[in-house]
Short mmCIF file of C-alpha atoms and ligand atoms in Angstrom, two decimals:
data_model
loop_
_atom_site.label_atom_id
_atom_site.label_comp_id
_atom_site.label_asym_id
_atom_site.label_seq_id
_atom_site.Cartn_x
_atom_site.Cartn_y
_atom_site.Cartn_z
CA MET A 1 20.05 -93.36 48.42
CA ARG A 2 20.54 -91.73 45.04
CA ILE A 3 23.39 -89.25 45.42
CA VAL A 4 24.61 -86.51 43.07
CA ILE A 5 28.31 -85.73 43.47
CA THR A 6 29.66 -82.63 41.71
CA GLY A 7 33.37 -82.92 41.03
CA GLY A 8 32.84 -86.69 40.97
CA ALA A 9 35.92 -87.30 38.80
CA GLY A 10 38.21 -85.43 41.18
CA PHE A 11 40.40 -86.77 43.96
CA LEU A 12 37.84 -86.62 46.79
CA GLY A 13 34.83 -86.86 44.48
CA SER A 14 35.93 -90.18 43.01
CA HIS A 15 36.63 -91.65 46.46
CA LEU A 16 33.11 -90.64 47.49
CA VAL A 17 31.66 -92.20 44.33
CA GLU A 18 33.45 -95.44 45.15
CA HIS A 19 32.37 -95.35 48.80
CA PHE A 20 28.67 -94.87 48.08
CA LEU A 21 28.64 -97.44 45.26
CA ASP A 22 30.27 -99.92 47.65
CA ARG A 23 27.51 -99.22 50.18
CA GLY A 24 24.86 -100.06 47.59
CA ASP A 25 23.75 -96.49 46.84
CA SER A 26 23.28 -95.03 43.35
CA VAL A 27 25.55 -92.20 42.26
CA VAL A 28 25.32 -89.54 39.56
CA ALA A 29 28.72 -87.89 39.13
CA LEU A 30 29.12 -84.50 37.44
CA ASP A 31 32.46 -83.12 36.29
CA ASN A 32 33.87 -80.84 33.59
CA PHE A 33 37.38 -82.40 33.90
CA LYS A 34 39.02 -79.04 34.56
CA THR A 35 40.98 -80.59 37.41
CA GLY A 36 39.17 -83.95 37.53
CA ASP A 37 40.29 -86.92 35.45
CA PRO A 38 38.21 -89.49 33.47
CA LYS A 39 40.65 -92.16 34.66
CA ASN A 40 39.39 -91.68 38.26
CA ILE A 41 35.87 -92.83 37.35
CA ALA A 42 36.77 -95.38 34.66
CA PRO A 43 36.46 -98.32 37.13
CA PHE A 44 32.77 -97.46 37.80
CA LYS A 45 31.66 -97.13 34.18
CA ASN A 46 30.05 -100.58 34.04
CA ASN A 47 28.28 -100.30 37.38
CA LYS A 48 24.52 -100.03 36.76
CA ARG A 49 24.14 -97.80 39.80
CA PHE A 50 26.63 -95.26 38.39
CA ALA A 51 25.89 -92.48 35.92
CA PHE A 52 28.11 -89.68 34.68
CA ILE A 53 27.19 -86.30 33.25
CA ARG A 54 29.92 -84.16 31.75
CA GLN A 55 29.02 -80.70 32.86
CA ASP A 56 30.24 -77.40 34.21
CA VAL A 57 28.12 -76.87 37.33
CA THR A 58 28.34 -73.09 37.02
CA ARG A 59 25.62 -73.67 34.38
CA TYR A 60 22.11 -74.89 35.20
CA ILE A 61 22.19 -78.45 36.54
CA ASP A 62 19.54 -80.81 35.21
CA VAL A 63 19.38 -84.27 36.78
CA ARG A 64 16.40 -86.48 35.99
CA GLY A 65 14.63 -88.57 38.63
CA ARG A 66 14.77 -88.80 42.36
CA VAL A 67 17.77 -87.38 44.27
CA ASP A 68 18.26 -87.89 48.02
CA ALA A 69 21.52 -85.99 48.53
CA VAL A 70 23.67 -83.53 46.61
CA LEU A 71 27.37 -83.44 47.54
CA HIS A 72 28.95 -80.31 46.09
CA PHE A 73 32.64 -81.19 45.72
CA ALA A 74 33.44 -79.46 42.41
CA SER A 75 36.29 -76.95 42.68
CA PRO A 76 39.97 -76.61 41.98
CA ALA A 77 41.48 -77.32 45.41
CA SER A 78 45.23 -76.93 45.10
CA PRO A 79 46.75 -73.44 45.49
CA VAL A 80 48.53 -73.97 42.15
CA ASP A 81 45.22 -74.86 40.46
CA TYR A 82 43.26 -71.97 41.83
CA ALA A 83 46.06 -69.59 40.88
CA ARG A 84 45.82 -71.04 37.34
CA TYR A 85 42.00 -70.87 37.26
CA PRO A 86 41.08 -67.93 39.49
CA ILE A 87 37.79 -67.03 37.83
CA PRO A 88 36.49 -70.62 37.43
CA THR A 89 37.37 -71.12 41.11
CA LEU A 90 35.28 -68.12 42.14
CA LYS A 91 32.47 -69.18 39.82
CA VAL A 92 32.24 -72.80 40.95
CA GLY A 93 32.23 -71.74 44.61
CA ALA A 94 29.59 -69.08 44.00
CA LEU A 95 27.45 -69.95 40.93
CA GLY A 96 28.13 -73.68 41.21
CA THR A 97 27.05 -73.71 44.85
CA HIS A 98 23.92 -71.76 43.96
CA ASN A 99 23.01 -74.26 41.22
CA ALA A 100 23.74 -77.27 43.44
CA LEU A 101 21.58 -75.75 46.20
CA GLY A 102 18.83 -75.12 43.66
CA LEU A 103 18.97 -78.76 42.55
CA SER A 104 18.78 -79.92 46.20
CA LYS A 105 15.82 -77.66 46.92
CA HIS A 106 13.96 -78.84 43.84
CA LYS A 107 14.59 -82.52 44.68
CA LYS A 108 14.04 -82.07 48.43
CA ALA A 109 17.49 -83.57 48.90
CA ILE A 110 20.06 -83.06 51.63
CA PHE A 111 22.76 -80.64 50.50
CA MET A 112 26.38 -81.06 51.54
CA LEU A 113 29.03 -78.43 50.87
CA ALA A 114 32.70 -79.34 50.64
CA SER A 115 34.15 -76.42 52.57
CA THR A 116 37.71 -76.04 53.68
CA SER A 117 40.20 -75.13 56.38
CA GLU A 118 41.06 -72.19 54.07
CA ILE A 119 37.96 -70.57 55.64
CA TYR A 120 40.31 -69.86 58.57
CA GLY A 121 42.98 -68.25 56.33
CA ASP A 122 46.30 -67.73 58.13
CA PRO A 123 44.76 -68.54 61.51
CA LEU A 124 45.52 -66.53 64.62
CA LEU A 125 44.04 -69.35 66.72
CA SER A 126 45.38 -72.89 66.70
CA PRO A 127 44.05 -75.53 66.62
CA GLN A 128 41.10 -74.13 64.64
CA ARG A 129 37.63 -74.58 66.11
CA GLU A 130 34.49 -74.19 64.03
CA ASP A 131 33.48 -71.01 65.87
CA TYR A 132 36.69 -69.21 64.80
CA TRP A 133 35.94 -66.71 62.02
CA GLY A 134 39.37 -66.75 60.47
CA ASN A 135 42.00 -64.40 59.12
CA VAL A 136 41.61 -64.24 55.34
CA ASN A 137 43.10 -61.83 52.80
CA PRO A 138 40.23 -61.36 50.33
CA ILE A 139 42.41 -59.92 47.54
CA GLY A 140 45.48 -62.16 47.75
CA PRO A 141 46.11 -65.08 45.38
CA ARG A 142 44.33 -67.51 47.70
CA GLY A 143 41.35 -65.17 48.10
CA VAL A 144 39.64 -66.62 45.02
CA TYR A 145 39.29 -69.97 46.76
CA ASP A 146 38.90 -68.79 50.34
CA GLU A 147 36.24 -66.19 49.60
CA ALA A 148 34.34 -68.44 47.20
CA LYS A 149 34.14 -71.09 49.92
CA ARG A 150 33.15 -68.50 52.54
CA PHE A 151 30.43 -67.27 50.19
CA ALA A 152 29.39 -70.89 49.61
CA GLU A 153 29.01 -71.43 53.38
CA ALA A 154 26.96 -68.23 53.68
CA MET A 155 24.75 -69.32 50.76
CA THR A 156 24.30 -72.80 52.25
CA MET A 157 23.22 -71.40 55.63
CA ALA A 158 20.88 -68.93 53.89
CA TYR A 159 19.14 -71.81 52.08
CA HIS A 160 18.97 -73.68 55.37
CA ARG A 161 17.43 -70.73 57.23
CA TYR A 162 15.23 -69.28 54.51
CA HIS A 163 14.14 -72.43 52.66
CA LYS A 164 14.40 -74.72 55.72
CA MET A 165 16.62 -77.03 53.68
CA PRO A 166 18.63 -79.80 55.38
CA VAL A 167 22.31 -78.93 54.92
CA ARG A 168 25.73 -80.20 55.93
CA ILE A 169 29.02 -78.27 55.76
CA VAL A 170 32.26 -80.21 55.98
CA ARG A 171 35.40 -78.13 56.55
CA ILE A 172 38.03 -80.35 55.00
CA PHE A 173 41.63 -80.06 56.19
CA ASN A 174 44.63 -81.21 54.14
CA THR A 175 43.84 -84.65 52.76
CA TYR A 176 46.04 -86.98 50.73
CA GLY A 177 45.92 -90.40 49.14
CA PRO A 178 45.72 -92.27 45.84
CA ARG A 179 44.22 -90.37 42.84
CA MET A 180 45.84 -87.06 43.69
CA ARG A 181 47.30 -85.70 40.49
CA LYS A 182 51.08 -85.91 40.21
CA ASN A 183 51.24 -82.34 39.01
CA ASP A 184 48.55 -80.77 41.17
CA GLY A 185 51.21 -78.75 42.96
CA ARG A 186 50.38 -79.71 46.52
CA ALA A 187 53.03 -80.71 49.00
CA VAL A 188 52.38 -84.47 49.21
CA PRO A 189 52.19 -85.24 45.44
CA ASN A 190 55.08 -82.87 44.75
CA PHE A 191 57.33 -84.43 47.37
CA ILE A 192 56.48 -88.02 46.38
CA THR A 193 56.96 -87.36 42.65
CA GLN A 194 60.20 -85.49 43.25
CA ALA A 195 61.50 -88.21 45.59
CA LEU A 196 60.64 -91.04 43.16
CA THR A 197 62.22 -89.33 40.17
CA GLY A 198 65.38 -88.19 41.97
CA LYS A 199 64.55 -84.51 41.52
CA GLN A 200 65.09 -81.87 44.18
CA ILE A 201 62.40 -81.89 46.88
CA THR A 202 61.07 -78.33 46.96
CA VAL A 203 60.25 -77.11 50.46
CA TYR A 204 58.78 -73.60 50.44
CA GLY A 205 60.06 -71.07 52.96
CA ARG A 206 62.09 -72.76 55.68
CA GLY A 207 59.56 -75.54 55.95
CA ARG A 208 58.53 -74.45 59.44
CA GLN A 209 54.90 -73.89 58.49
CA THR A 210 52.67 -76.71 59.68
CA ARG A 211 49.92 -78.84 58.19
CA SER A 212 47.96 -81.79 59.57
CA LEU A 213 47.48 -84.55 57.02
CA CYS A 214 44.40 -86.75 56.87
CA TYR A 215 44.29 -89.95 54.83
CA VAL A 216 41.47 -90.02 52.32
CA SER A 217 39.65 -93.09 53.71
CA ASP A 218 39.36 -91.37 57.11
CA LEU A 219 37.96 -88.28 55.43
CA VAL A 220 35.38 -90.31 53.50
CA ARG A 221 34.21 -92.01 56.71
CA GLY A 222 33.84 -88.61 58.35
CA ILE A 223 31.84 -87.27 55.41
CA ASP A 224 29.54 -90.29 55.47
CA ALA A 225 28.99 -89.87 59.23
CA LEU A 226 28.23 -86.16 58.78
CA LEU A 227 25.79 -86.83 55.94
CA ARG A 228 23.88 -89.30 58.12
CA SER A 229 23.92 -86.98 61.16
CA ASN A 230 21.67 -84.03 61.79
CA VAL A 231 24.41 -81.44 62.25
CA GLN A 232 23.38 -78.40 60.22
CA ALA A 233 26.50 -76.36 60.93
CA PRO A 234 30.13 -76.55 59.82
CA VAL A 235 32.17 -79.50 61.10
CA ASN A 236 35.95 -79.84 60.82
CA ILE A 237 37.09 -83.15 59.39
CA GLY A 238 40.84 -83.66 59.42
CA ASN A 239 43.66 -85.30 61.29
CA PRO A 240 45.03 -83.25 64.21
CA ASN A 241 48.52 -84.74 63.83
CA GLU A 242 50.35 -81.45 63.12
CA LEU A 243 53.76 -81.56 61.46
CA THR A 244 56.11 -79.08 59.84
CA ILE A 245 56.35 -79.22 56.06
CA LEU A 246 60.05 -79.99 56.42
CA ALA A 247 59.23 -83.02 58.60
CA ILE A 248 56.72 -84.22 55.98
CA ALA A 249 59.34 -83.84 53.22
CA GLU A 250 61.91 -85.76 55.29
CA THR A 251 59.42 -88.55 56.03
CA ILE A 252 58.62 -88.96 52.32
CA LYS A 253 62.32 -88.92 51.41
CA ARG A 254 63.03 -91.63 53.99
CA MET A 255 60.03 -93.80 53.07
CA THR A 256 60.83 -93.74 49.35
CA GLY A 257 64.53 -94.41 50.01
CA SER A 258 65.23 -91.40 47.79
CA LYS A 259 68.57 -89.73 47.23
CA SER A 260 66.84 -86.46 46.30
CA ARG A 261 68.13 -83.31 47.95
CA ILE A 262 65.72 -81.14 49.96
CA VAL A 263 65.98 -77.54 48.69
CA PHE A 264 64.28 -74.37 49.94
CA LYS A 265 62.19 -72.16 47.62
CA PRO A 266 60.34 -68.90 48.28
CA LEU A 267 57.24 -69.16 50.44
CA PRO A 268 54.06 -68.43 48.43
CA ILE A 269 52.11 -65.28 49.35
CA ASP A 270 49.67 -65.70 52.27
CA ASP A 271 50.77 -69.30 52.87
CA PRO A 272 49.18 -70.17 56.26
CA ARG A 273 51.82 -70.57 58.95
CA VAL A 274 49.91 -73.14 60.98
CA ARG A 275 46.97 -75.42 60.39
CA ARG A 276 45.47 -77.99 62.72
CA PRO A 277 41.85 -78.98 63.17
CA ASN A 278 40.13 -79.10 66.51
CA ILE A 279 37.94 -82.18 65.97
CA ALA A 280 36.03 -82.13 69.27
CA LEU A 281 32.75 -81.46 67.44
CA ALA A 282 33.17 -84.37 64.99
CA SER A 283 34.23 -86.60 67.84
CA ALA A 284 31.20 -85.68 70.01
CA LYS A 285 28.48 -85.49 67.34
CA LEU A 286 29.68 -88.02 64.76
CA LYS A 287 31.75 -90.32 66.98
CA TRP A 288 34.41 -89.90 64.32
CA ARG A 289 38.15 -89.74 64.57
CA PRO A 290 40.89 -90.57 62.08
CA GLN A 291 42.46 -94.02 62.28
CA ILE A 292 45.18 -94.08 59.63
CA GLY A 293 48.63 -92.90 60.76
CA LEU A 294 50.88 -90.87 58.49
CA GLU A 295 53.26 -93.69 57.55
CA GLU A 296 50.45 -96.11 56.75
CA GLY A 297 48.69 -93.53 54.58
CA LEU A 298 51.90 -92.47 52.87
CA ARG A 299 52.80 -96.09 52.12
CA SER A 300 49.65 -96.59 50.05
CA THR A 301 49.94 -93.15 48.44
CA ILE A 302 53.57 -93.77 47.46
CA GLY A 303 52.48 -97.16 46.07
CA TYR A 304 49.90 -95.41 43.89
CA PHE A 305 52.47 -92.94 42.54
CA ARG A 306 55.00 -95.73 41.93
CA ARG A 307 52.45 -97.60 39.81
CA GLY A 308 52.19 -94.43 37.71
N1 LIG B 401 54.72 -76.74 49.86
C1 LIG B 401 56.08 -76.95 49.78
N2 LIG B 401 56.57 -77.48 48.62
C2 LIG B 401 55.80 -77.85 47.57
C3 LIG B 401 54.41 -77.65 47.68
C4 LIG B 401 53.90 -77.09 48.83
O1 LIG B 401 56.83 -76.65 50.71
O2 LIG B 401 56.36 -78.34 46.57
C5 LIG B 401 54.19 -76.15 51.11
C6 LIG B 401 53.24 -74.97 50.92
O3 LIG B 401 53.95 -73.76 50.85
C7 LIG B 401 52.38 -75.07 52.16
C8 LIG B 401 52.33 -76.56 52.46
O4 LIG B 401 53.42 -77.15 51.74
O5 LIG B 401 53.01 -74.43 53.25
C9 LIG B 401 51.06 -77.24 52.01
O6 LIG B 401 50.82 -76.84 50.69
P1 LIG B 401 49.71 -77.49 49.79
O7 LIG B 401 49.86 -76.89 48.44
O8 LIG B 401 49.75 -78.95 49.92
O9 LIG B 401 48.29 -77.01 50.40
P2 LIG B 401 47.81 -75.87 51.40
O10 LIG B 401 47.79 -76.52 52.72
O11 LIG B 401 48.75 -74.70 51.40
O12 LIG B 401 46.47 -75.51 50.88
#
């Protein structure tokens, strides 16, 4: 396959680039480096099956030659990033998705949208199933991401229904692993960086809110399985192992052998109180389930942050 990956220099994007190159596919990565990093794709530069185009996908996307699949993964994805770049976040979810769909249609390629558990907002149903419509504040600080992704799902299904295009929608739950940015503001990189540098570990609220952390290699396997399936509707991919944020902070403190103190800071506005994927659909249709436990995944992630 020849695969276009928008956001190819980002955390997930670069893992997907690596995965498909390893499988023998060709990859064209697009990124404007707003939250992506050239360092993430540096190892692939000499691979003949890899090409990179520096581009903002909210502008017309021009890729020469055959394309079999377009994976639209470009977007700020950390609450801190989308608070910093609210308008680019809305634009890449809306205009960027439109352009990536247009490219797919033109090339007769499969389109895959990187959607998100943020679709469910602060969910009133837990675990979240794909048929739950969510509880989202459109005008809060997270609305720029949540509503852009909801729009992107609507646009993807419209292209599927109106243009009869093959589409895939992956609703990605919290994912962690090597190549997350130290300063991206999310819980796992914050806690690891703080623990390794002896700074205070900042738990927001009382740390009773929950998240369910999926290791990146599990996520990539799920995405590959979805791409090769025929499921033209949203599928949750995530690890159902639900933990409180305080428990995650304590685990990281213990695993790094850190003397850092855990301190409590104000809870951000609209911070979801619970989050846990129901993965029955992925399990039935894709025969997929996560395999990497939290400690195993954290060990390799901590190793990556230690190496700097
Ligand atoms: N969080 C925290 N301390 C931090 C960063 C995040 O307690 O230094 C909390 C945050 O309030 C949220 C959870 O950790 O409840 C996960 O936040 P993250 O930014 O990783 O992503 P989210 O799941 O909210 O999109």
